[in-house]
């Protein structure tokens, strides 16, 4: 039999390159490959990093990012789009303008605004531009609790303070994102993410694993959400499935030692 498989979902990440392969566009493309989707990448910045440190960052110019976006969106198009590390403030405006020009609706904004210690990486201008230019385009915003605090210009909360986290989640929705997934809450032995769609707050829980191999977990989660959104799942279903998928990915690679520091999460081949 000459069976032709159906064409894959077309997905685009607008993100930085992680030379170490754990996070950034490498995590997105890996996630999409194991889920059978067709991944495209517009590169915002190239990082020189490994499991221990980020040693250097080189950003693309706005004109070059715009050229990449035009090339991809004028031809292939994308059923869902993820934004990740955007290394310079003016790129936020370029990306926002192109997403609007091409009428992109299924946009997941992963606001990469803090380093792995939770400290802000950018001046306040980046926060303001995220709020004005990207949040209004977000079908889903996926900050960790440090990034949520940066966006709201308030001190980082205690991750065990679930009342405070739910307040931050609602405030981010008020700022314009259609849905918000706030990551990194903790209660006992559980990780607690909070999802708010403007009506009800939902907790998404999974057991906390003892591992330092969590590099790229946020990217993997947001990339998996794109797969579900692109095929027409509701945002709430997409978030629930992506959370389970990411928990399984963390478990899969929890005991590995690929480098000397924080190793990657590595998703399992299969379906959402
Ligand atoms: O995981 C967030 C992230 C996104 N993009 C790039 C990164 C990282 C974290 O290291 O390096 C390029």
PDB file of C-alpha atoms and ligand atoms in Angstrom:
ATOM      1  CA  UNK A   1       0.000   0.000   0.000  1.00  0.00           C
ATOM      2  CA  UNK A   2       1.226   3.492  -0.811  1.00  0.00           C
ATOM      3  CA  UNK A   3       0.053   5.179   2.382  1.00  0.00           C
ATOM      4  CA  UNK A   4       0.805   8.897   2.627  1.00  0.00           C
ATOM      5  CA  UNK A   5       0.862  10.213   6.207  1.00  0.00           C
ATOM      6  CA  UNK A   6      -1.202  13.345   6.778  1.00  0.00           C
ATOM      7  CA  UNK A   7       0.841  16.549   6.779  1.00  0.00           C
ATOM      8  CA  UNK A   8       2.205  17.648  10.162  1.00  0.00           C
ATOM      9  CA  UNK A   9       1.128  20.672  12.174  1.00  0.00           C
ATOM     10  CA  UNK A  10       3.311  23.643  11.263  1.00  0.00           C
ATOM     11  CA  UNK A  11       4.733  25.432  14.306  1.00  0.00           C
ATOM     12  CA  UNK A  12       7.120  28.349  14.704  1.00  0.00           C
ATOM     13  CA  UNK A  13       9.403  29.309  17.556  1.00  0.00           C
ATOM     14  CA  UNK A  14      10.800  32.835  17.789  1.00  0.00           C
ATOM     15  CA  UNK A  15      13.645  32.225  20.191  1.00  0.00           C
ATOM     16  CA  UNK A  16      17.304  32.138  21.077  1.00  0.00           C
ATOM     17  CA  UNK A  17      19.723  29.346  20.261  1.00  0.00           C
ATOM     18  CA  UNK A  18      21.216  27.430  23.204  1.00  0.00           C
ATOM     19  CA  UNK A  19      24.545  26.027  21.996  1.00  0.00           C
ATOM     20  CA  UNK A  20      24.273  23.446  24.783  1.00  0.00           C
ATOM     21  CA  UNK A  21      21.037  22.129  23.313  1.00  0.00           C
ATOM     22  CA  UNK A  22      19.021  22.151  26.537  1.00  0.00           C
ATOM     23  CA  UNK A  23      16.752  25.193  26.237  1.00  0.00           C
ATOM     24  CA  UNK A  24      15.720  27.791  23.685  1.00  0.00           C
ATOM     25  CA  UNK A  25      14.864  26.862  20.144  1.00  0.00           C
ATOM     26  CA  UNK A  26      16.627  23.504  20.466  1.00  0.00           C
ATOM     27  CA  UNK A  27      14.175  22.464  23.203  1.00  0.00           C
ATOM     28  CA  UNK A  28      11.227  23.681  21.138  1.00  0.00           C
ATOM     29  CA  UNK A  29      12.257  21.869  17.961  1.00  0.00           C
ATOM     30  CA  UNK A  30      13.040  18.688  19.923  1.00  0.00           C
ATOM     31  CA  UNK A  31       9.622  18.777  21.588  1.00  0.00           C
ATOM     32  CA  UNK A  32       7.894  19.271  18.263  1.00  0.00           C
ATOM     33  CA  UNK A  33       9.912  16.493  16.624  1.00  0.00           C
ATOM     34  CA  UNK A  34       9.003  13.921  19.293  1.00  0.00           C
ATOM     35  CA  UNK A  35       5.340  14.944  18.947  1.00  0.00           C
ATOM     36  CA  UNK A  36       5.409  14.649  15.152  1.00  0.00           C
ATOM     37  CA  UNK A  37       5.014  18.352  14.371  1.00  0.00           C
ATOM     38  CA  UNK A  38       6.956  20.383  11.792  1.00  0.00           C
ATOM     39  CA  UNK A  39       9.077  22.972  13.589  1.00  0.00           C
ATOM     40  CA  UNK A  40      10.387  26.244  12.184  1.00  0.00           C
ATOM     41  CA  UNK A  41      12.643  28.716  13.970  1.00  0.00           C
ATOM     42  CA  UNK A  42      13.210  32.453  13.789  1.00  0.00           C
ATOM     43  CA  UNK A  43      16.409  33.154  15.720  1.00  0.00           C
ATOM     44  CA  UNK A  44      16.469  36.238  17.941  1.00  0.00           C
ATOM     45  CA  UNK A  45      19.865  35.617  19.541  1.00  0.00           C
ATOM     46  CA  UNK A  46      22.662  33.089  19.687  1.00  0.00           C
ATOM     47  CA  UNK A  47      24.010  32.109  23.094  1.00  0.00           C
ATOM     48  CA  UNK A  48      27.308  30.469  23.992  1.00  0.00           C
ATOM     49  CA  UNK A  49      26.263  28.293  26.923  1.00  0.00           C
ATOM     50  CA  UNK A  50      26.501  24.884  28.470  1.00  0.00           C
ATOM     51  CA  UNK A  51      24.998  23.163  31.496  1.00  0.00           C
ATOM     52  CA  UNK A  52      26.951  25.442  33.849  1.00  0.00           C
ATOM     53  CA  UNK A  53      26.758  28.980  32.462  1.00  0.00           C
ATOM     54  CA  UNK A  54      25.806  31.391  29.711  1.00  0.00           C
ATOM     55  CA  UNK A  55      29.151  32.793  28.535  1.00  0.00           C
ATOM     56  CA  UNK A  56      28.075  35.101  25.715  1.00  0.00           C
ATOM     57  CA  UNK A  57      25.001  36.329  23.854  1.00  0.00           C
ATOM     58  CA  UNK A  58      24.809  37.825  20.379  1.00  0.00           C
ATOM     59  CA  UNK A  59      21.488  39.289  19.259  1.00  0.00           C
ATOM     60  CA  UNK A  60      20.160  39.442  15.720  1.00  0.00           C
ATOM     61  CA  UNK A  61      19.169  42.830  14.327  1.00  0.00           C
ATOM     62  CA  UNK A  62      15.466  43.742  14.076  1.00  0.00           C
ATOM     63  CA  UNK A  63      15.786  43.800  10.270  1.00  0.00           C
ATOM     64  CA  UNK A  64      17.174  40.272  10.220  1.00  0.00           C
ATOM     65  CA  UNK A  65      14.504  38.944  12.565  1.00  0.00           C
ATOM     66  CA  UNK A  66      11.867  40.632  10.391  1.00  0.00           C
ATOM     67  CA  UNK A  67      13.380  38.974   7.302  1.00  0.00           C
ATOM     68  CA  UNK A  68      13.178  35.553   8.942  1.00  0.00           C
ATOM     69  CA  UNK A  69       9.560  36.149   9.997  1.00  0.00           C
ATOM     70  CA  UNK A  70       8.588  37.305   6.500  1.00  0.00           C
ATOM     71  CA  UNK A  71      10.269  34.279   4.931  1.00  0.00           C
ATOM     72  CA  UNK A  72       8.434  31.783   7.139  1.00  0.00           C
ATOM     73  CA  UNK A  73       5.037  33.435   7.523  1.00  0.00           C
ATOM     74  CA  UNK A  74       4.616  34.509   3.882  1.00  0.00           C
ATOM     75  CA  UNK A  75       5.106  30.925   2.724  1.00  0.00           C
ATOM     76  CA  UNK A  76       4.578  28.138   5.268  1.00  0.00           C
ATOM     77  CA  UNK A  77       2.506  30.049   7.796  1.00  0.00           C
ATOM     78  CA  UNK A  78       2.179  28.598  11.294  1.00  0.00           C
ATOM     79  CA  UNK A  79      -0.743  27.036  13.147  1.00  0.00           C
ATOM     80  CA  UNK A  80       0.766  28.167  16.444  1.00  0.00           C
ATOM     81  CA  UNK A  81       3.749  30.300  17.434  1.00  0.00           C
ATOM     82  CA  UNK A  82       5.894  30.421  20.560  1.00  0.00           C
ATOM     83  CA  UNK A  83       8.105  33.316  21.592  1.00  0.00           C
ATOM     84  CA  UNK A  84      11.012  32.722  23.967  1.00  0.00           C
ATOM     85  CA  UNK A  85      14.232  34.618  24.683  1.00  0.00           C
ATOM     86  CA  UNK A  86      14.137  38.045  23.016  1.00  0.00           C
ATOM     87  CA  UNK A  87      17.497  39.560  23.790  1.00  0.00           C
ATOM     88  CA  UNK A  88      16.918  43.211  22.949  1.00  0.00           C
ATOM     89  CA  UNK A  89      14.001  45.516  23.571  1.00  0.00           C
ATOM     90  CA  UNK A  90      13.542  46.763  20.003  1.00  0.00           C
ATOM     91  CA  UNK A  91      13.042  43.185  18.796  1.00  0.00           C
ATOM     92  CA  UNK A  92       9.861  43.041  20.887  1.00  0.00           C
ATOM     93  CA  UNK A  93       8.341  45.756  18.698  1.00  0.00           C
ATOM     94  CA  UNK A  94       9.485  44.074  15.470  1.00  0.00           C
ATOM     95  CA  UNK A  95       8.024  40.725  16.501  1.00  0.00           C
ATOM     96  CA  UNK A  96       4.742  42.265  17.639  1.00  0.00           C
ATOM     97  CA  UNK A  97       4.336  44.123  14.337  1.00  0.00           C
ATOM     98  CA  UNK A  98       4.967  40.982  12.256  1.00  0.00           C
ATOM     99  CA  UNK A  99       2.616  38.813  14.335  1.00  0.00           C
ATOM    100  CA  UNK A 100      -0.110  41.392  13.740  1.00  0.00           C
ATOM    101  CA  UNK A 101       0.714  41.803  10.047  1.00  0.00           C
ATOM    102  CA  UNK A 102       0.250  38.072   9.477  1.00  0.00           C
ATOM    103  CA  UNK A 103      -2.814  37.811  11.720  1.00  0.00           C
ATOM    104  CA  UNK A 104      -1.278  35.240  14.090  1.00  0.00           C
ATOM    105  CA  UNK A 105      -3.812  34.250  16.804  1.00  0.00           C
ATOM    106  CA  UNK A 106      -2.393  31.148  18.469  1.00  0.00           C
ATOM    107  CA  UNK A 107       0.595  32.789  20.111  1.00  0.00           C
ATOM    108  CA  UNK A 108       2.202  31.433  23.283  1.00  0.00           C
ATOM    109  CA  UNK A 109       4.388  34.049  24.965  1.00  0.00           C
ATOM    110  CA  UNK A 110       7.041  32.543  27.251  1.00  0.00           C
ATOM    111  CA  UNK A 111       8.481  35.703  28.841  1.00  0.00           C
ATOM    112  CA  UNK A 112      12.144  34.801  29.352  1.00  0.00           C
ATOM    113  CA  UNK A 113      13.013  37.738  31.609  1.00  0.00           C
ATOM    114  CA  UNK A 114      15.103  36.312  34.458  1.00  0.00           C
ATOM    115  CA  UNK A 115      18.230  34.191  34.686  1.00  0.00           C
ATOM    116  CA  UNK A 116      18.256  30.791  36.378  1.00  0.00           C
ATOM    117  CA  UNK A 117      18.709  32.501  39.759  1.00  0.00           C
ATOM    118  CA  UNK A 118      15.493  34.443  39.221  1.00  0.00           C
ATOM    119  CA  UNK A 119      17.248  37.777  38.686  1.00  0.00           C
ATOM    120  CA  UNK A 120      16.001  40.162  35.961  1.00  0.00           C
ATOM    121  CA  UNK A 121      18.126  40.105  32.784  1.00  0.00           C
ATOM    122  CA  UNK A 122      16.801  43.261  31.135  1.00  0.00           C
ATOM    123  CA  UNK A 123      16.179  46.944  31.917  1.00  0.00           C
ATOM    124  CA  UNK A 124      12.656  48.078  32.776  1.00  0.00           C
ATOM    125  CA  UNK A 125      12.012  49.053  29.149  1.00  0.00           C
ATOM    126  CA  UNK A 126      11.746  45.372  28.212  1.00  0.00           C
ATOM    127  CA  UNK A 127       8.987  44.916  30.822  1.00  0.00           C
ATOM    128  CA  UNK A 128       7.051  47.873  29.479  1.00  0.00           C
ATOM    129  CA  UNK A 129       7.373  46.703  25.874  1.00  0.00           C
ATOM    130  CA  UNK A 130       6.291  43.163  26.763  1.00  0.00           C
ATOM    131  CA  UNK A 131       3.159  44.598  28.363  1.00  0.00           C
ATOM    132  CA  UNK A 132       2.331  46.996  25.541  1.00  0.00           C
ATOM    133  CA  UNK A 133       3.331  44.924  22.521  1.00  0.00           C
ATOM    134  CA  UNK A 134       3.251  41.213  23.331  1.00  0.00           C
ATOM    135  CA  UNK A 135       0.742  40.522  26.111  1.00  0.00           C
ATOM    136  CA  UNK A 136      -2.208  41.722  23.994  1.00  0.00           C
ATOM    137  CA  UNK A 137      -1.261  39.093  21.375  1.00  0.00           C
ATOM    138  CA  UNK A 138      -0.906  36.229  23.859  1.00  0.00           C
ATOM    139  CA  UNK A 139      -3.366  33.340  23.649  1.00  0.00           C
ATOM    140  CA  UNK A 140      -1.309  32.119  26.612  1.00  0.00           C
ATOM    141  CA  UNK A 141       1.377  33.766  28.753  1.00  0.00           C
ATOM    142  CA  UNK A 142       3.667  31.307  30.615  1.00  0.00           C
ATOM    143  CA  UNK A 143       5.805  33.115  33.230  1.00  0.00           C
ATOM    144  CA  UNK A 144       7.456  31.432  36.177  1.00  0.00           C
ATOM    145  CA  UNK A 145       6.745  33.242  39.447  1.00  0.00           C
ATOM    146  CA  UNK A 146       9.908  35.377  39.150  1.00  0.00           C
ATOM    147  CA  UNK A 147       8.921  36.509  35.653  1.00  0.00           C
ATOM    148  CA  UNK A 148       5.367  37.192  36.796  1.00  0.00           C
ATOM    149  CA  UNK A 149       6.776  39.456  39.515  1.00  0.00           C
ATOM    150  CA  UNK A 150       9.056  41.229  37.030  1.00  0.00           C
ATOM    151  CA  UNK A 151       6.138  41.876  34.669  1.00  0.00           C
ATOM    152  CA  UNK A 152       4.075  43.280  37.533  1.00  0.00           C
ATOM    153  CA  UNK A 153       7.015  45.259  38.930  1.00  0.00           C
ATOM    154  CA  UNK A 154       6.690  43.682  42.353  1.00  0.00           C
ATOM    155  CA  UNK A 155       9.119  41.615  44.492  1.00  0.00           C
ATOM    156  CA  UNK A 156       9.439  37.880  43.765  1.00  0.00           C
ATOM    157  CA  UNK A 157       6.938  35.923  45.880  1.00  0.00           C
ATOM    158  CA  UNK A 158       7.533  32.942  48.117  1.00  0.00           C
ATOM    159  CA  UNK A 159       6.639  29.981  45.832  1.00  0.00           C
ATOM    160  CA  UNK A 160       4.762  28.383  48.747  1.00  0.00           C
ATOM    161  CA  UNK A 161       2.443  31.391  49.003  1.00  0.00           C
ATOM    162  CA  UNK A 162      -0.270  30.104  46.673  1.00  0.00           C
ATOM    163  CA  UNK A 163      -2.607  32.976  47.534  1.00  0.00           C
ATOM    164  CA  UNK A 164       0.014  35.457  46.350  1.00  0.00           C
ATOM    165  CA  UNK A 165       0.674  33.418  43.204  1.00  0.00           C
ATOM    166  CA  UNK A 166      -3.017  33.345  42.316  1.00  0.00           C
ATOM    167  CA  UNK A 167      -3.148  37.125  42.751  1.00  0.00           C
ATOM    168  CA  UNK A 168      -0.183  37.556  40.374  1.00  0.00           C
ATOM    169  CA  UNK A 169      -1.867  35.236  37.867  1.00  0.00           C
ATOM    170  CA  UNK A 170      -5.085  37.288  37.861  1.00  0.00           C
ATOM    171  CA  UNK A 171      -3.181  40.573  37.597  1.00  0.00           C
ATOM    172  CA  UNK A 172      -1.321  39.321  34.498  1.00  0.00           C
ATOM    173  CA  UNK A 173      -4.638  38.459  32.898  1.00  0.00           C
ATOM    174  CA  UNK A 174      -5.822  42.008  33.630  1.00  0.00           C
ATOM    175  CA  UNK A 175      -2.738  43.283  31.803  1.00  0.00           C
ATOM    176  CA  UNK A 176      -4.061  41.763  28.577  1.00  0.00           C
ATOM    177  CA  UNK A 177      -3.023  38.115  28.125  1.00  0.00           C
ATOM    178  CA  UNK A 178      -6.086  35.989  27.173  1.00  0.00           C
ATOM    179  CA  UNK A 179      -4.859  33.137  29.422  1.00  0.00           C
ATOM    180  CA  UNK A 180      -2.059  32.892  31.965  1.00  0.00           C
ATOM    181  CA  UNK A 181      -0.109  29.888  33.250  1.00  0.00           C
ATOM    182  CA  UNK A 182       1.997  30.866  36.249  1.00  0.00           C
ATOM    183  CA  UNK A 183       4.669  28.232  36.941  1.00  0.00           C
ATOM    184  CA  UNK A 184       6.755  27.145  39.898  1.00  0.00           C
ATOM    185  CA  UNK A 185       4.442  27.162  42.891  1.00  0.00           C
ATOM    186  CA  UNK A 186       5.101  24.553  45.580  1.00  0.00           C
ATOM    187  CA  UNK A 187       3.104  22.802  48.225  1.00  0.00           C
ATOM    188  CA  UNK A 188       4.630  19.936  50.189  1.00  0.00           C
ATOM    189  CA  UNK A 189       6.019  17.453  47.660  1.00  0.00           C
ATOM    190  CA  UNK A 190       4.006  18.936  44.784  1.00  0.00           C
ATOM    191  CA  UNK A 191       4.708  21.484  42.075  1.00  0.00           C
ATOM    192  CA  UNK A 192       1.707  23.751  41.575  1.00  0.00           C
ATOM    193  CA  UNK A 193       1.184  25.724  38.373  1.00  0.00           C
ATOM    194  CA  UNK A 194      -1.775  28.109  38.213  1.00  0.00           C
ATOM    195  CA  UNK A 195      -3.935  28.641  35.167  1.00  0.00           C
ATOM    196  CA  UNK A 196      -6.335  31.547  34.768  1.00  0.00           C
ATOM    197  CA  UNK A 197      -8.618  32.063  31.776  1.00  0.00           C
ATOM    198  CA  UNK A 198     -10.341  35.183  33.039  1.00  0.00           C
ATOM    199  CA  UNK A 199     -13.116  33.246  34.757  1.00  0.00           C
ATOM    200  CA  UNK A 200     -11.774  30.503  36.952  1.00  0.00           C
ATOM    201  CA  UNK A 201      -8.426  29.782  38.501  1.00  0.00           C
ATOM    202  CA  UNK A 202      -7.259  26.187  38.110  1.00  0.00           C
ATOM    203  CA  UNK A 203      -4.326  24.496  39.819  1.00  0.00           C
ATOM    204  CA  UNK A 204      -2.238  22.058  37.777  1.00  0.00           C
ATOM    205  CA  UNK A 205      -0.237  19.790  40.082  1.00  0.00           C
ATOM    206  CA  UNK A 206       2.506  17.197  39.686  1.00  0.00           C
ATOM    207  CA  UNK A 207       4.906  15.465  42.092  1.00  0.00           C
ATOM    208  CA  UNK A 208       8.153  17.368  42.679  1.00  0.00           C
ATOM    209  CA  UNK A 209      11.197  15.408  41.517  1.00  0.00           C
ATOM    210  CA  UNK A 210      14.636  15.793  43.073  1.00  0.00           C
ATOM    211  CA  UNK A 211      16.813  16.567  40.034  1.00  0.00           C
ATOM    212  CA  UNK A 212      19.014  19.378  38.773  1.00  0.00           C
ATOM    213  CA  UNK A 213      18.129  18.434  35.190  1.00  0.00           C
ATOM    214  CA  UNK A 214      15.407  20.996  34.626  1.00  0.00           C
ATOM    215  CA  UNK A 215      17.079  23.115  31.941  1.00  0.00           C
ATOM    216  CA  UNK A 216      14.571  23.650  29.143  1.00  0.00           C
ATOM    217  CA  UNK A 217      11.530  22.534  31.141  1.00  0.00           C
ATOM    218  CA  UNK A 218       9.680  25.801  30.551  1.00  0.00           C
ATOM    219  CA  UNK A 219      10.420  25.699  26.829  1.00  0.00           C
ATOM    220  CA  UNK A 220       9.272  22.096  26.593  1.00  0.00           C
ATOM    221  CA  UNK A 221       6.002  22.954  28.330  1.00  0.00           C
ATOM    222  CA  UNK A 222       5.198  25.992  26.174  1.00  0.00           C
ATOM    223  CA  UNK A 223       6.198  24.138  22.995  1.00  0.00           C
ATOM    224  CA  UNK A 224       3.901  21.234  23.890  1.00  0.00           C
ATOM    225  CA  UNK A 225       1.063  23.724  24.481  1.00  0.00           C
ATOM    226  CA  UNK A 226       1.565  24.943  20.889  1.00  0.00           C
ATOM    227  CA  UNK A 227       0.991  21.429  19.534  1.00  0.00           C
ATOM    228  CA  UNK A 228      -2.338  21.108  21.335  1.00  0.00           C
ATOM    229  CA  UNK A 229      -3.493  24.632  20.416  1.00  0.00           C
ATOM    230  CA  UNK A 230      -2.572  24.103  16.773  1.00  0.00           C
ATOM    231  CA  UNK A 231      -4.783  21.036  16.529  1.00  0.00           C
ATOM    232  CA  UNK A 232      -7.697  22.864  18.119  1.00  0.00           C
ATOM    233  CA  UNK A 233      -7.647  21.888  21.801  1.00  0.00           C
ATOM    234  CA  UNK A 234      -8.884  24.487  24.288  1.00  0.00           C
ATOM    235  CA  UNK A 235      -6.160  26.386  26.106  1.00  0.00           C
ATOM    236  CA  UNK A 236      -7.070  24.658  29.374  1.00  0.00           C
ATOM    237  CA  UNK A 237      -6.789  21.195  27.811  1.00  0.00           C
ATOM    238  CA  UNK A 238      -3.542  22.216  26.102  1.00  0.00           C
ATOM    239  CA  UNK A 239      -2.055  23.349  29.411  1.00  0.00           C
ATOM    240  CA  UNK A 240      -3.109  20.185  31.255  1.00  0.00           C
ATOM    241  CA  UNK A 241      -1.682  17.873  28.576  1.00  0.00           C
ATOM    242  CA  UNK A 242       1.525  19.885  28.229  1.00  0.00           C
ATOM    243  CA  UNK A 243       2.050  19.850  31.995  1.00  0.00           C
ATOM    244  CA  UNK A 244       1.777  16.034  32.089  1.00  0.00           C
ATOM    245  CA  UNK A 245       4.068  15.728  29.077  1.00  0.00           C
ATOM    246  CA  UNK A 246       6.697  17.961  30.717  1.00  0.00           C
ATOM    247  CA  UNK A 247       6.514  16.120  34.045  1.00  0.00           C
ATOM    248  CA  UNK A 248       7.164  12.900  32.121  1.00  0.00           C
ATOM    249  CA  UNK A 249      10.078  14.541  30.254  1.00  0.00           C
ATOM    250  CA  UNK A 250      11.654  15.658  33.546  1.00  0.00           C
ATOM    251  CA  UNK A 251      11.262  12.168  34.964  1.00  0.00           C
ATOM    252  CA  UNK A 252      12.781  10.646  31.822  1.00  0.00           C
ATOM    253  CA  UNK A 253      16.065  12.556  32.126  1.00  0.00           C
ATOM    254  CA  UNK A 254      16.175  13.088  35.906  1.00  0.00           C
ATOM    255  CA  UNK A 255      19.159  10.805  36.571  1.00  0.00           C
ATOM    256  CA  UNK A 256      21.288  11.709  33.535  1.00  0.00           C
ATOM    257  CA  UNK A 257      24.620  13.544  33.766  1.00  0.00           C
ATOM    258  CA  UNK A 258      25.200  14.963  30.301  1.00  0.00           C
ATOM    259  CA  UNK A 259      27.279  17.924  31.475  1.00  0.00           C
ATOM    260  CA  UNK A 260      28.719  19.126  34.768  1.00  0.00           C
ATOM    261  CA  UNK A 261      25.789  21.365  35.728  1.00  0.00           C
ATOM    262  CA  UNK A 262      22.067  21.691  35.045  1.00  0.00           C
ATOM    263  CA  UNK A 263      21.240  19.081  32.428  1.00  0.00           C
ATOM    264  CA  UNK A 264      18.397  19.125  29.928  1.00  0.00           C
ATOM    265  CA  UNK A 265      14.931  17.688  30.195  1.00  0.00           C
ATOM    266  CA  UNK A 266      14.390  15.262  27.374  1.00  0.00           C
ATOM    267  CA  UNK A 267      10.860  14.456  26.224  1.00  0.00           C
ATOM    268  CA  UNK A 268       9.650  10.986  25.430  1.00  0.00           C
ATOM    269  CA  UNK A 269       8.673  10.087  21.878  1.00  0.00           C
ATOM    270  CA  UNK A 270       4.911   9.829  21.578  1.00  0.00           C
ATOM    271  CA  UNK A 271       1.697  11.809  21.599  1.00  0.00           C
ATOM    272  CA  UNK A 272       0.226  14.461  23.806  1.00  0.00           C
TER     273      UNK A 272
HETATM  274  O1  LIG B   1      14.663  28.233  29.345  1.00  0.00           O
HETATM  275  C1  LIG B   1      14.655  29.549  28.967  1.00  0.00           C
HETATM  276  C2  LIG B   1      15.615  29.840  27.863  1.00  0.00           C
HETATM  277  C3  LIG B   1      15.138  30.257  26.651  1.00  0.00           C
HETATM  278  N1  LIG B   1      15.949  30.546  25.612  1.00  0.00           N
HETATM  279  C4  LIG B   1      17.276  30.428  25.709  1.00  0.00           C
HETATM  280  C5  LIG B   1      17.847  30.011  26.900  1.00  0.00           C
HETATM  281  C6  LIG B   1      17.003  29.721  28.011  1.00  0.00           C
HETATM  282  C7  LIG B   1      17.595  29.264  29.264  1.00  0.00           C
HETATM  283  O2  LIG B   1      18.736  28.933  29.345  1.00  0.00           O
HETATM  284  O3  LIG B   1      19.163  29.881  26.989  1.00  0.00           O
HETATM  285  C8  LIG B   1      18.127  30.756  24.527  1.00  0.00           C
END
